[in-house]
XYZ file of C-alpha atoms in Angstrom:
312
model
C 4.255 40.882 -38.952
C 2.772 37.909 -37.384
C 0.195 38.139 -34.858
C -0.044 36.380 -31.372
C -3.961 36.457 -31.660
C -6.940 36.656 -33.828
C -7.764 40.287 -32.011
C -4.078 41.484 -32.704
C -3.512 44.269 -34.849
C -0.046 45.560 -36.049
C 0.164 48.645 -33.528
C -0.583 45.952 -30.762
C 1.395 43.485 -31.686
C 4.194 46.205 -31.582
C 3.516 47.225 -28.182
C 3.584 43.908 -26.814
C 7.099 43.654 -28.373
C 7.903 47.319 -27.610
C 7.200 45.879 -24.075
C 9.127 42.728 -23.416
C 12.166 44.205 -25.299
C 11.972 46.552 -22.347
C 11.639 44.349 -19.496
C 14.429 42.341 -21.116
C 16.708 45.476 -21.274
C 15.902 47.251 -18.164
C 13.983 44.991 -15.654
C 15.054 41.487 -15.423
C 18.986 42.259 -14.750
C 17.806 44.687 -11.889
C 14.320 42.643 -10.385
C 16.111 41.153 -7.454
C 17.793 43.826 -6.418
C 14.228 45.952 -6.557
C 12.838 42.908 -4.700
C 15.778 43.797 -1.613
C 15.643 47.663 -1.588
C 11.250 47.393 -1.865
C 10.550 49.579 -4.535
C 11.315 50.588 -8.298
C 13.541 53.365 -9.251
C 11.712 56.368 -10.620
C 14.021 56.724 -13.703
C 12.693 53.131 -14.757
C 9.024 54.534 -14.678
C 10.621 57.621 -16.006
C 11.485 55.729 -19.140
C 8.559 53.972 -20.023
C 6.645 57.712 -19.721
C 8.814 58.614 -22.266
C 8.313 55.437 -24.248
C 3.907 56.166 -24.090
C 3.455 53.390 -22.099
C 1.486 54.975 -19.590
C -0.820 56.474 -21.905
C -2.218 53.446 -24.136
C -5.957 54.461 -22.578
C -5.469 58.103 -22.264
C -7.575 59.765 -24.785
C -5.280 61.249 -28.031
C -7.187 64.635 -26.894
C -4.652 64.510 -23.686
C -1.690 63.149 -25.184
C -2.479 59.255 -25.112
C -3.142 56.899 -27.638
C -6.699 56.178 -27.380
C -6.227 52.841 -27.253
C -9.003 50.524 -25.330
C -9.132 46.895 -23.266
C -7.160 45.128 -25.638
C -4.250 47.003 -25.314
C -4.294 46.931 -22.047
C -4.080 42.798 -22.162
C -1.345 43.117 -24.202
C 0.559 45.379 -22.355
C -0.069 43.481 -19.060
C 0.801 40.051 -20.595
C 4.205 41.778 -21.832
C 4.772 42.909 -18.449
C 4.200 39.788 -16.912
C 6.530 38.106 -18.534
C 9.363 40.533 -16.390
C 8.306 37.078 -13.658
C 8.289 40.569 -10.909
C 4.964 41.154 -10.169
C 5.617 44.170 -7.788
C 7.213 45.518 -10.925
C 4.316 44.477 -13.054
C 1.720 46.426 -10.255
C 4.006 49.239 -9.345
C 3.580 50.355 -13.093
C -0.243 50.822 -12.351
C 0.098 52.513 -8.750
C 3.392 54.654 -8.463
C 3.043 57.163 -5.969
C 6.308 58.627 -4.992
C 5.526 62.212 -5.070
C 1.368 61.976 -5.191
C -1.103 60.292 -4.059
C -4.663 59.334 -4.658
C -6.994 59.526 -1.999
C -10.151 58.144 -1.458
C -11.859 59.589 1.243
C -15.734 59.705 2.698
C -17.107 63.126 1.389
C -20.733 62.823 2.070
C -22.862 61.251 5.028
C -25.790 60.880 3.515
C -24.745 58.233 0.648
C -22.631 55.583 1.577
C -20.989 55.929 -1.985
C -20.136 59.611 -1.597
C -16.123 59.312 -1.865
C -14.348 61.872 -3.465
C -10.959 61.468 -5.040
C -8.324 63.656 -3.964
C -4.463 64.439 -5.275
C -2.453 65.058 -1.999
C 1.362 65.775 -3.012
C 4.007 64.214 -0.633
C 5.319 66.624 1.829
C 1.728 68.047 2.385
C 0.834 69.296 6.387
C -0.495 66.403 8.133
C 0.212 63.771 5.273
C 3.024 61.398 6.859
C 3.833 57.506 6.392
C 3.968 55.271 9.362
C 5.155 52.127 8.249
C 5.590 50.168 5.182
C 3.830 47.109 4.979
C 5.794 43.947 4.910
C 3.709 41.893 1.922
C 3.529 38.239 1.130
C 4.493 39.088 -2.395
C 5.075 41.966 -4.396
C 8.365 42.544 -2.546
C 9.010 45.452 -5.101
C 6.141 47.322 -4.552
C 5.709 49.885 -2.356
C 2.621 49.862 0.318
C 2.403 51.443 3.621
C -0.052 53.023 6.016
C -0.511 56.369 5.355
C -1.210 58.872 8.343
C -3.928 62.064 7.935
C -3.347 64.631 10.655
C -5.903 67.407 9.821
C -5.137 67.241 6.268
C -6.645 70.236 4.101
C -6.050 70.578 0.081
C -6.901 72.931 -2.207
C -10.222 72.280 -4.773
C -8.006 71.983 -7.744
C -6.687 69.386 -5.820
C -9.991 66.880 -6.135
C -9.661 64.556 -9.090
C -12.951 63.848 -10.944
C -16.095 65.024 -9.090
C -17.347 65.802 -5.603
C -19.037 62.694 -4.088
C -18.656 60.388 -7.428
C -15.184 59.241 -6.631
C -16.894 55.404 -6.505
C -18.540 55.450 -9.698
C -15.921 56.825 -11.138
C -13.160 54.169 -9.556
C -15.406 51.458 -10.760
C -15.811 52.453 -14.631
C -12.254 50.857 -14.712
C -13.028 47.921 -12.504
C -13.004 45.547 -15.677
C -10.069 47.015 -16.941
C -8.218 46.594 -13.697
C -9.583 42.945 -13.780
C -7.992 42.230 -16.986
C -4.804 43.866 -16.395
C -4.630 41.934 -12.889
C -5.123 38.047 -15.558
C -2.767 39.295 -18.233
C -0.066 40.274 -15.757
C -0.527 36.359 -14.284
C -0.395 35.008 -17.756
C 2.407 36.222 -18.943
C 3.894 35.111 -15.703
C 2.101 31.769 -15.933
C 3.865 31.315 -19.499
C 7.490 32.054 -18.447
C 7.054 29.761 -15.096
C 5.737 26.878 -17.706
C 8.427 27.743 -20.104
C 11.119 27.488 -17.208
C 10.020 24.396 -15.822
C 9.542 22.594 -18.937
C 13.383 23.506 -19.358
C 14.122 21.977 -15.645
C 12.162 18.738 -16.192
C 13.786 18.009 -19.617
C 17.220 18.230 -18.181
C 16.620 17.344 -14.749
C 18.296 13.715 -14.187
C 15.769 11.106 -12.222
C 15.234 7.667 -12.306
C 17.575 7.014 -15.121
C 16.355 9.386 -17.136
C 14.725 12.650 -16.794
C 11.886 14.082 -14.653
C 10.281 14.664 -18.598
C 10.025 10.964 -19.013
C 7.386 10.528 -16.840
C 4.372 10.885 -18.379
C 2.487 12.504 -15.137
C 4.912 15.178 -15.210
C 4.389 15.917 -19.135
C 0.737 15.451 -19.258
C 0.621 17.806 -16.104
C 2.628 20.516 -17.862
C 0.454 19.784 -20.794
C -2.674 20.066 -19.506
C -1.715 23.037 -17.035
C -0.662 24.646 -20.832
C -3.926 23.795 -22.316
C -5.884 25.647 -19.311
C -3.399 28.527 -19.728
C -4.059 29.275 -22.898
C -7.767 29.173 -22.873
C -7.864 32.093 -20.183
C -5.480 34.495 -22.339
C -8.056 33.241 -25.541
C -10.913 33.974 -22.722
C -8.958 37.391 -21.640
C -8.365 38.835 -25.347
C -12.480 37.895 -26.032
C -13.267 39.968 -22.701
C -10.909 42.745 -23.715
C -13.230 43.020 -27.159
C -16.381 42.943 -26.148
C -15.568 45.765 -23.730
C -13.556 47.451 -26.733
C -17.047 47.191 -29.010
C -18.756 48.993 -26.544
C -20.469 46.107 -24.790
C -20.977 45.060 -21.414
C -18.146 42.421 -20.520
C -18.733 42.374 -16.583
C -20.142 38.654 -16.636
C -17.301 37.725 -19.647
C -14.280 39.556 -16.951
C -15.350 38.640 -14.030
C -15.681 34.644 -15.249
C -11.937 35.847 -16.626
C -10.718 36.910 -13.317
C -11.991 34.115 -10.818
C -11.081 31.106 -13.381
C -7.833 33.016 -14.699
C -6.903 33.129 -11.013
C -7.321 30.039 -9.988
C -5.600 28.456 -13.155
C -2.347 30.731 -12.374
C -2.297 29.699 -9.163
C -2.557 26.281 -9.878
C 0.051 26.578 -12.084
C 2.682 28.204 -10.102
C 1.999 25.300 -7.428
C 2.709 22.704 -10.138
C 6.130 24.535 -11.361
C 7.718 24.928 -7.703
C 6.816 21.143 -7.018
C 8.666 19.858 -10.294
C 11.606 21.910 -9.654
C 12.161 20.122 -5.943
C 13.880 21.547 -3.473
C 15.464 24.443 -5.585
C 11.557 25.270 -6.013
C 11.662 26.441 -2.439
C 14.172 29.035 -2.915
C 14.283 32.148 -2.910
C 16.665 32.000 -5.504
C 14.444 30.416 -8.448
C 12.249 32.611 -10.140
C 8.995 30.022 -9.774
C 9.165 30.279 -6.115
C 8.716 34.367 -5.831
C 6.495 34.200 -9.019
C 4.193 31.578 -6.892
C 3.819 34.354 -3.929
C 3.334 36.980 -6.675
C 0.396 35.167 -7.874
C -1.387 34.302 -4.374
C -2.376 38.097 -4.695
C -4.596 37.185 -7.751
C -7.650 35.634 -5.904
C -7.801 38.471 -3.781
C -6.855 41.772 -5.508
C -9.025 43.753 -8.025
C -12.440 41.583 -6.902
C -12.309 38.735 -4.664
C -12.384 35.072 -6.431
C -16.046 35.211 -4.551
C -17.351 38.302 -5.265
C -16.062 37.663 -8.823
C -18.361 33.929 -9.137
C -21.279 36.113 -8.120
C -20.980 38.575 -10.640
C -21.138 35.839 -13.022
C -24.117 33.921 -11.404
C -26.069 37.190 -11.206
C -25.871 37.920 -15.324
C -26.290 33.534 -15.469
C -30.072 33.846 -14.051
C -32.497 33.284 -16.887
C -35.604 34.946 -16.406
């Protein structure tokens, strides 16, 4: 079997194939029309349950694989490649019969939230309008409405007041997953484009023969690949039981900013039909806006990093 990376082992290398042969089959003929209607189909999320793909991190004690960080960059990158980033994210937050709350449990600590399962239909629990997103069209997020809601105290996940601590053990793993979702989009929107350009008449010849175009595309290539080299290192330092905030936070804020980038550079060289909503490049360059902001600010990221930079 060959091996995308230095850090890939068989069983990942499987998954990541397990994975795109899936978005192939059952996401890409059916994206736009998700993108329309605003949210995925359960039976699709039903599927991949049934395929383990939701439980890569889930201890083998509770029916998971007990796999760590680096299968989580793989799967992401796989799923990125689907170029529908509301599908990508609705795979991480689905919540069409329960949802997570985070809620203010304690008035003494500022970080005393407590996590709480509230099933749809409970008293008091209501929606009041979905949100009309930038990007992400196929992902579902709305305002939620509390009326005097009261659950039961099998209904808390985790523990009483340590809802925050325990939210941010995954922090780094949502971090990743946030970068390989963008790279594997990157990598099909560079892919695409570098199609376009070589067939695209201009000037005589084609938009490839230029050489700002090609060294563009080759340098925007060169950056992408040294934040998936830069996201697979985070992944194993985390997965070796070290501390990778400083290596995943540098990840997220220059990973970020090199998508971006990229997505910019694919819409302009495919002109006009850039613009529309009917080329992939232009809804994967909304998807990707999200990336500075989502799972740790592009700011609060570059601090992280200067704070573990400080030599004493």
């Amino acid at each position: 079997m060959t091996h995308r990376n230095i850090y890939m082992t068989d069983e990942l290398q499987a998954i990541y194939d397990q994975t795109v042969e899936f978005v192939q089959r059952e996401v890409t003929p059916h994206g736009e029309q998700w993108e329309l209607d605003g949210k995925i189909p359960r039976e699709v999320h039903k599927k991949m349950g049934e395929l383990g793909m939701f439980g890569l991190r889930v201890p083998v004690e509770h029916g998971g694989l007990g796999l760590g960080m680096l299968a989580s960059a793989t799967f992401s990158e796989a799923l990125g490649a689907s170029t529908f980033g509301g599908f990508d994210v609705s795979v991480l937050v689905h919540t069409e019969n329960m949802t997570i709350v985070a809620a203010r449990t304690s008035t003494e600590n500022r970080y005393g939230i407590t996590m709480f399962l509230v099933p749809a239909g409970t008293e008091g629990f209501s929606v009041a309008k979905k949100l009309d997103k930038h990007g992400w069209r196929c992902s579902d997020t709305a305002e939620l409405v509390f009326d005097n809601v009261w659950v039961a105290d099998d209904q808390v996940l985790g523990t009483v007041d340590r809802g925050f601590y325990e939210t941010m053990r995954n922090f780094q793993n949502e971090r990743m997953v946030l970068v390989g979702m963008g790279v594997g989009a990157a990598q099909v929107a560079l892919d695409q484009t570098l199609e376009h350009v070589q067939h695209r008449p201009a000037f005589g010849g084609h938009l490839w023969d230029l050489g700002a175009i090609r060294q563009r595309l080759a340098m925007r290539q060169a950056e992408l690949d040294a934040v998936r080299a830069s996201m697979y290192h985070a992944a194993w330092i985390g997965d070796v039981g070290e501390d990778n905030v400083k290596e995943m936070s540098g990840v997220k804020a220059y990973g970020a900013e090199v998508i971006n980038n990229i997505m910019y550079d694919c819409v302009q060289f495919h002109g006009g039909m850039g613009y529309m909503r009917e080329t992939p490049v232009e809804r994967m360059s909304r998807d990707a806006r999200i990336l500075p902001i989502g799972g740790g600010a592009t700011e609060v990221m570059l601090e992280e990093v200067a704070k573990r930079s400080v030599i004493a």
